[in-house]
CSV table of C-alpha atoms in Angstrom, one decimal:
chain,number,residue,atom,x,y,z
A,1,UNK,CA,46.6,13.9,124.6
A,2,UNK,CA,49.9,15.4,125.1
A,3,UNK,CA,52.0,13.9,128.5
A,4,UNK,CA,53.3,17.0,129.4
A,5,UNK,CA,53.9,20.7,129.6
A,6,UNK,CA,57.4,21.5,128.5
A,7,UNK,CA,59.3,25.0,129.7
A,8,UNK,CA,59.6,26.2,126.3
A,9,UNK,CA,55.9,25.6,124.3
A,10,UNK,CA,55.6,27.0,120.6
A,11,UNK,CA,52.3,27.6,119.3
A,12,UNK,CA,52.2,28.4,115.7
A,13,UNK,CA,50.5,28.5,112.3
A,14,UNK,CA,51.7,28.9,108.6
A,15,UNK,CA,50.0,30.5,105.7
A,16,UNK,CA,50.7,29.4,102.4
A,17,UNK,CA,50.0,30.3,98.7
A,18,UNK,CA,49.8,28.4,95.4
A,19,UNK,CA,53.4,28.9,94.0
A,20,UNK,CA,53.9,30.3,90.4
A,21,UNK,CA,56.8,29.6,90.1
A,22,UNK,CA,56.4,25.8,90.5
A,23,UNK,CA,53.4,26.2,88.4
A,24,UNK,CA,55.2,27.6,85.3
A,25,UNK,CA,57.7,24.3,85.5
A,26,UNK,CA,54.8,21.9,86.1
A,27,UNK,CA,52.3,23.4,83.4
A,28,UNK,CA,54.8,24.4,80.9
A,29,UNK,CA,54.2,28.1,80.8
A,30,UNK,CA,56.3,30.4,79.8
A,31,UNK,CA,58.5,32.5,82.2
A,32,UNK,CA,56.3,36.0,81.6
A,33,UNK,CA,53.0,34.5,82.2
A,34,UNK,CA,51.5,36.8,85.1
A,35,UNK,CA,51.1,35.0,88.6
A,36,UNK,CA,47.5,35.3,88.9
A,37,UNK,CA,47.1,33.2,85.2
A,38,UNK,CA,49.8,30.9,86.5
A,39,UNK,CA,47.6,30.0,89.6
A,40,UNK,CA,44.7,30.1,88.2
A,41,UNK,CA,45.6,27.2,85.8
A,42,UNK,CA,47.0,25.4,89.1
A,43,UNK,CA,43.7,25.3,90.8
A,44,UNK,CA,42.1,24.4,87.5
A,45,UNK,CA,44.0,21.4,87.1
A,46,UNK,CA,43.6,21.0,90.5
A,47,UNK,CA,39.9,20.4,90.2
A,48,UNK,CA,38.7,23.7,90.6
A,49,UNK,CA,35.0,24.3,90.1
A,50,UNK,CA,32.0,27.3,90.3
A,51,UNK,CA,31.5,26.4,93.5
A,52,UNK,CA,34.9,25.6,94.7
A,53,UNK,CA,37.4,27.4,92.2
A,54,UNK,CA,40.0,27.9,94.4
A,55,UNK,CA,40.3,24.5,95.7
A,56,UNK,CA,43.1,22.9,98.1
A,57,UNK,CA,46.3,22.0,96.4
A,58,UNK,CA,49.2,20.0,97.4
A,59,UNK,CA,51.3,21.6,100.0
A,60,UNK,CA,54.4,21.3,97.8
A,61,UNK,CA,52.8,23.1,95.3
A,62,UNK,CA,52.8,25.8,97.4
A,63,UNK,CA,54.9,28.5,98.7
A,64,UNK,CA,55.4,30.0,102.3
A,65,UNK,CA,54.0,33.2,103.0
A,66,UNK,CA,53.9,33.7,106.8
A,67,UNK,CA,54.7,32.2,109.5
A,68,UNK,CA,53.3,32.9,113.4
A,69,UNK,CA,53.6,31.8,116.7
A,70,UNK,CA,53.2,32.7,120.3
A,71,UNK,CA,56.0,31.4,122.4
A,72,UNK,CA,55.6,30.4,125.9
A,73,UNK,CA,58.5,29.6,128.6
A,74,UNK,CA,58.2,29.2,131.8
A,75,UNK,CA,61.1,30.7,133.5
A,76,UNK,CA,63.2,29.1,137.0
A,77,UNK,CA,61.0,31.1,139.1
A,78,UNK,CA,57.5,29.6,138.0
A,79,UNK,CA,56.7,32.7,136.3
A,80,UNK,CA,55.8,32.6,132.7
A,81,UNK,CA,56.3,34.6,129.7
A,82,UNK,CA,54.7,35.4,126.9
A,83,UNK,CA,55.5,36.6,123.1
A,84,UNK,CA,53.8,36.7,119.7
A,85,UNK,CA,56.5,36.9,116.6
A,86,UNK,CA,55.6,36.5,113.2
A,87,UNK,CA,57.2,35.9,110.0
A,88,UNK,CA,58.2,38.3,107.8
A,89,UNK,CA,58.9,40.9,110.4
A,90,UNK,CA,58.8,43.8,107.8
A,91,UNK,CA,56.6,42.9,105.5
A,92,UNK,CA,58.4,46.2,103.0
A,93,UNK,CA,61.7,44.3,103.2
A,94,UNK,CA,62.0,41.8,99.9
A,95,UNK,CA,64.9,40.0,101.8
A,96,UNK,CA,62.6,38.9,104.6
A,97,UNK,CA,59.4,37.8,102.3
A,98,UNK,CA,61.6,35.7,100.7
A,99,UNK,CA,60.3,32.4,101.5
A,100,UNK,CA,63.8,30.1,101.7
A,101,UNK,CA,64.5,33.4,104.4
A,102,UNK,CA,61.5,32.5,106.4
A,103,UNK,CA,62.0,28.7,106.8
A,104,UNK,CA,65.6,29.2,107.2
A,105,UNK,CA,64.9,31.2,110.2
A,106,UNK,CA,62.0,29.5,111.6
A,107,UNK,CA,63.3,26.0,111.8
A,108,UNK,CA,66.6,27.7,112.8
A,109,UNK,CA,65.0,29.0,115.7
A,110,UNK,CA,63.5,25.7,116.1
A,111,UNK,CA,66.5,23.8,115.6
A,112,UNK,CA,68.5,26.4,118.2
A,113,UNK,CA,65.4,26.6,120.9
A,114,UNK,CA,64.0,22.5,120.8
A,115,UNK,CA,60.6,23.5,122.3
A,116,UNK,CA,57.3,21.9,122.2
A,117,UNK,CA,55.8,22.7,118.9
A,118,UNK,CA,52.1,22.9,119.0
A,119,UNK,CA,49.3,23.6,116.0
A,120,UNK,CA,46.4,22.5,114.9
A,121,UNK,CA,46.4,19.9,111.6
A,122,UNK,CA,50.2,20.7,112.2
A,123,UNK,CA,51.2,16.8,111.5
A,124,UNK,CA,49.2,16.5,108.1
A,125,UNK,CA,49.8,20.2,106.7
A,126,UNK,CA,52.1,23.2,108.4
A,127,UNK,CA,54.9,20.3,109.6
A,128,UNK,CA,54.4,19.1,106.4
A,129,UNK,CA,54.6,22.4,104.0
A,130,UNK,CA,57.7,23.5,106.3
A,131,UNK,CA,59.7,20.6,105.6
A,132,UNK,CA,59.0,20.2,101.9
A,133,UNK,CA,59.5,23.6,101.0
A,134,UNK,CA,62.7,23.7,103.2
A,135,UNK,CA,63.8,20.7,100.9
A,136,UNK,CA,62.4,22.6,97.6
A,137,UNK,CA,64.5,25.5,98.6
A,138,UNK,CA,68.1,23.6,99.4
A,139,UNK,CA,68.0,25.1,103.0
A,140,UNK,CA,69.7,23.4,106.1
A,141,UNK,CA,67.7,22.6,109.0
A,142,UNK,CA,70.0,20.2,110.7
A,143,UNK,CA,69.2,21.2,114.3
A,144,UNK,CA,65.2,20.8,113.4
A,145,UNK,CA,66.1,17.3,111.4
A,146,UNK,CA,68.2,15.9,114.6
A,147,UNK,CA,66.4,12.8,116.1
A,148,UNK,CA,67.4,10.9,118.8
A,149,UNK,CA,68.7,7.2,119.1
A,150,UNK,CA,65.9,6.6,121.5
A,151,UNK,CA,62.2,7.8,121.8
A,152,UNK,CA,63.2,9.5,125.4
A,153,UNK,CA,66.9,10.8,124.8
A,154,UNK,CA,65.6,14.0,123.4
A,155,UNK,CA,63.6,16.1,121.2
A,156,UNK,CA,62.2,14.7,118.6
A,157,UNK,CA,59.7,16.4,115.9
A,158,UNK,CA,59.2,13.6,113.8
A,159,UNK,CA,57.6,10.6,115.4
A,160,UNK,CA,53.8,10.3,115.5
A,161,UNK,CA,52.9,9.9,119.2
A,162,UNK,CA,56.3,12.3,119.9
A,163,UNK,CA,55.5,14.8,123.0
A,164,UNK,CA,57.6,17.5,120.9
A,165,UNK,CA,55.0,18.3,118.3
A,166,UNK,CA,51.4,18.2,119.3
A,167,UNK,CA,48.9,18.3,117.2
A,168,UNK,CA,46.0,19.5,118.6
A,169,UNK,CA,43.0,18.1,115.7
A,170,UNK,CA,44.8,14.7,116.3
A,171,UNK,CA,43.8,15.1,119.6
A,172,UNK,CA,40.0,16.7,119.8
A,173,UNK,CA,39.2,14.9,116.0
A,174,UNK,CA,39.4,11.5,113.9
A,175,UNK,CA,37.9,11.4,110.5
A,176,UNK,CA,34.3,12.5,109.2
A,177,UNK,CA,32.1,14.8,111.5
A,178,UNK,CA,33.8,13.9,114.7
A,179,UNK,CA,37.0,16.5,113.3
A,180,UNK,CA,36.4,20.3,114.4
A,181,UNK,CA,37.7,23.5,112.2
A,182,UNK,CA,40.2,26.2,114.0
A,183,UNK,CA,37.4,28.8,113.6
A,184,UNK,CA,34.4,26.1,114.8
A,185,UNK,CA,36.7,24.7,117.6
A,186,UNK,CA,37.2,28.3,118.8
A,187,UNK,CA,33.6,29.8,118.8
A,188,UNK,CA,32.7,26.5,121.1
A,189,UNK,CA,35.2,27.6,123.4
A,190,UNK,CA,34.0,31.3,123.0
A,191,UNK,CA,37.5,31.9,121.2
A,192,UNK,CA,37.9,34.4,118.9
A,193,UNK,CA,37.6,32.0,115.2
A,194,UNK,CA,38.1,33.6,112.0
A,195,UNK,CA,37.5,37.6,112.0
A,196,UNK,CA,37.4,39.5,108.7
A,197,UNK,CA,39.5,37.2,106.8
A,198,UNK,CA,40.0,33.3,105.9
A,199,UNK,CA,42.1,30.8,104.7
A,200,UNK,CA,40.9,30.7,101.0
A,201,UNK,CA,41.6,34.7,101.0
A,202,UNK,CA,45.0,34.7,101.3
A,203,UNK,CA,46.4,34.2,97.9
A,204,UNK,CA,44.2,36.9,96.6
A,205,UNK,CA,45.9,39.2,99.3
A,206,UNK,CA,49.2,37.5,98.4
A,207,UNK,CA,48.5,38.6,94.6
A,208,UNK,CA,47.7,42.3,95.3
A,209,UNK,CA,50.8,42.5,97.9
A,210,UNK,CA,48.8,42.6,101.2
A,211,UNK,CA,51.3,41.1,102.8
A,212,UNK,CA,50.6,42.9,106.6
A,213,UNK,CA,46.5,41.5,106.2
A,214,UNK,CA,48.6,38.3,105.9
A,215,UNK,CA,50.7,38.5,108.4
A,216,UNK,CA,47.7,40.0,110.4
A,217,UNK,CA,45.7,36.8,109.3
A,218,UNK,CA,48.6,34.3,110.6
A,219,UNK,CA,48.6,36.1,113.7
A,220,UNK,CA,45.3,35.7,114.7
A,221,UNK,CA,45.2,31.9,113.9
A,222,UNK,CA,48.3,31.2,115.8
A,223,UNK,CA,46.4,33.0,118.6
A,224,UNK,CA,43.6,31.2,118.2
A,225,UNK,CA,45.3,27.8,118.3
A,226,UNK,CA,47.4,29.1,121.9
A,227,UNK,CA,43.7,29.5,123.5
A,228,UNK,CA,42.7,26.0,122.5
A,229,UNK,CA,45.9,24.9,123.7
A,230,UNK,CA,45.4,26.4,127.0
A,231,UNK,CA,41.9,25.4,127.5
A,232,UNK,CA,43.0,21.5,126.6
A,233,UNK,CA,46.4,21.9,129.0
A,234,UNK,CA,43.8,22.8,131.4
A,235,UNK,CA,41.4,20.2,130.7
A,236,UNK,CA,44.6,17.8,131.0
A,237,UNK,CA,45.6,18.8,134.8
A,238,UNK,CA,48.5,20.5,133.4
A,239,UNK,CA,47.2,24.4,134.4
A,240,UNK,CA,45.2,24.7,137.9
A,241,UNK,CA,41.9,26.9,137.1
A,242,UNK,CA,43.3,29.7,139.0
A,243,UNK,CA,46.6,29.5,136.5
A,244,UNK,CA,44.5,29.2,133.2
A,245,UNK,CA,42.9,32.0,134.6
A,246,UNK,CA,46.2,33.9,135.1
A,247,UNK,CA,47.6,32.8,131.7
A,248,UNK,CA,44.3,34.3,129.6
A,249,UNK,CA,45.2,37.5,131.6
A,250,UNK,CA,48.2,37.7,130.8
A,251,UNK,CA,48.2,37.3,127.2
A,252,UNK,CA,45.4,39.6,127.1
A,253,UNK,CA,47.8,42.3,128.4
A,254,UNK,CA,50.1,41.1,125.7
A,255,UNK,CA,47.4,41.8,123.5
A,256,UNK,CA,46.6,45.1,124.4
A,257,UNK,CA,50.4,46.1,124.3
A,258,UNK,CA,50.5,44.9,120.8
A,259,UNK,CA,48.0,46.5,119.6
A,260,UNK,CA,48.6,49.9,121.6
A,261,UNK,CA,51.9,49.6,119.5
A,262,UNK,CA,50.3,49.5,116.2
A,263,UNK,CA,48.7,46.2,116.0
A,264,UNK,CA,45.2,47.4,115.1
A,265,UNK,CA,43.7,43.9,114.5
A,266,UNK,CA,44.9,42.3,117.9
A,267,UNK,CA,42.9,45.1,119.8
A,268,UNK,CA,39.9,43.5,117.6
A,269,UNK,CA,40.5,40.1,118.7
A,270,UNK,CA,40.6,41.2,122.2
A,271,UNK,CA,37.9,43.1,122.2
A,272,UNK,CA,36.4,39.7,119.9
A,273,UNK,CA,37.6,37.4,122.9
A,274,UNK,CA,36.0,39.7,125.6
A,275,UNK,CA,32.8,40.2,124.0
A,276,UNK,CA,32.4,36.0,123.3
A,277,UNK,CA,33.6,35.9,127.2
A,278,UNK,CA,30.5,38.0,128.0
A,279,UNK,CA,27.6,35.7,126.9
A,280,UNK,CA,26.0,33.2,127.8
């Protein structure tokens, strides 16, 4: 369990997709072998079979495709605010799906803003994938990278128990059958889990240039994660019940502004959220 509630608390989530171009060095292919061959040999040689052909690869193999989070801060007053900001912003811009772009700004941000980083598996996979890539990319993170000389001088994203970067399936798993999913986490909190889309669907967007289903996608998981983070802030004494109840209000006006903007899919997961609120 996480100590305590910082002012500035960054929920998040990452999507990522086998990387061809990584696969052409690995697998000796040559340079105008189509993506979707590339990656196909990369899950073959990762152990792909009829039942699982599109199996889990090593993050490194991997590339960056979108990154989400919903940023809390509690402001001087005691009242708190809410945002959701995702990674690419404009998904028709080639400058911003670049992936060094997208880590470059993220762990900027992160660097710049020190909050408390929160996601679920974030420890084992999305820290993980963020920092490799970063490192496969030649970017600079320095501000992200700082640690200090002593456990409570500071921010710190890299020790284990650190209070800076929570993972939340540290926390409600171990190993084996005693570890929840996102999506079957969510549905026992009557949280919206996975809608139309899931994890192993993403590169097949990715190949045919979905990029806003993506982006959509990452959205709804970094939502996702924020509600079980609330509920477990909750559980830890850190929210009353009247202010949990206050803070699922409000993002669900955050939702509906979203979505009356031109976020389609976040008027879903309300409506998702609501209906699961309903029953029994």
């Amino acid at each position: 369990m996480f100590k305590m509630l910082h002012d500035a608390v960054w929920v998040f989530d990452v999507e990522w997709v086998p990387d061809p171009v990584v696969g052409r060095r690995i697998h000796k292919l040559p340079p105008e072998t189509p993506d979707a061959e590339v990656i196909a040999e990369m899950w073959k040689a990762g152990g792909a079979t009829k039942e699982d052909p599109m199996p889990y690869l090593k993050t490194l193999l991997c590339r960056v495709v979108s990154i989400a989070a919903v940023t809390r801060r509690r402001m001087s007053d005691g009242t708190v605010q809410l945002h959701l900001t995702s990674l690419p912003h404009d998904v028709e811009d080639p400058e911003q799906t670049d992936e060094a772009a997208m880590l470059t700004r993220f762990l900027g941000a992160l660097g710049e803003h020190r909050p408390q980083l929160v996601g679920f598996n974030s420890q084992r996979a999305d820290l993980k994938i963020l920092t490799q890539r970063a490192v496969a990319c030649g970017i600079q993170a320095s501000g992200f990278a700082q640690r200090p000389n002593k456990p409570w001088e500071g921010v710190d994203y890299w020790a284990r128990e650190s209070d800076f970067n929570v993972d939340l399936m540290s926390i409600l798993g171990s190993y084996g059958k005693s570890t929840p999913s996102l999506h079957e986490m969510a549905l026992a909190c009557k949280v919206p889990g996975k809608l139309s889309s899931s994890g192993e669907e993403v590169a097949p967007m990715w190949l045919e240039g979905l990029w806003s289903e993506i982006v959509a996608y990452n959205e709804t998981d970094a939502l996702t994660t924020y509600l079980i983070w609330l509920r477990l802030a909750h559980f830890g004494g850190f929210l009353s019940s009247e202010a949990y109840k206050q803070e699922q209000e409000q993002l669900k006006a955050l939702l509906r502004q979203e979505g009356e903007s031109g976020k389609l899919h976040l008027l879903e997961y309300l409506e998702d959220w609501e209906q699961l609120q309903s029953r029994e």
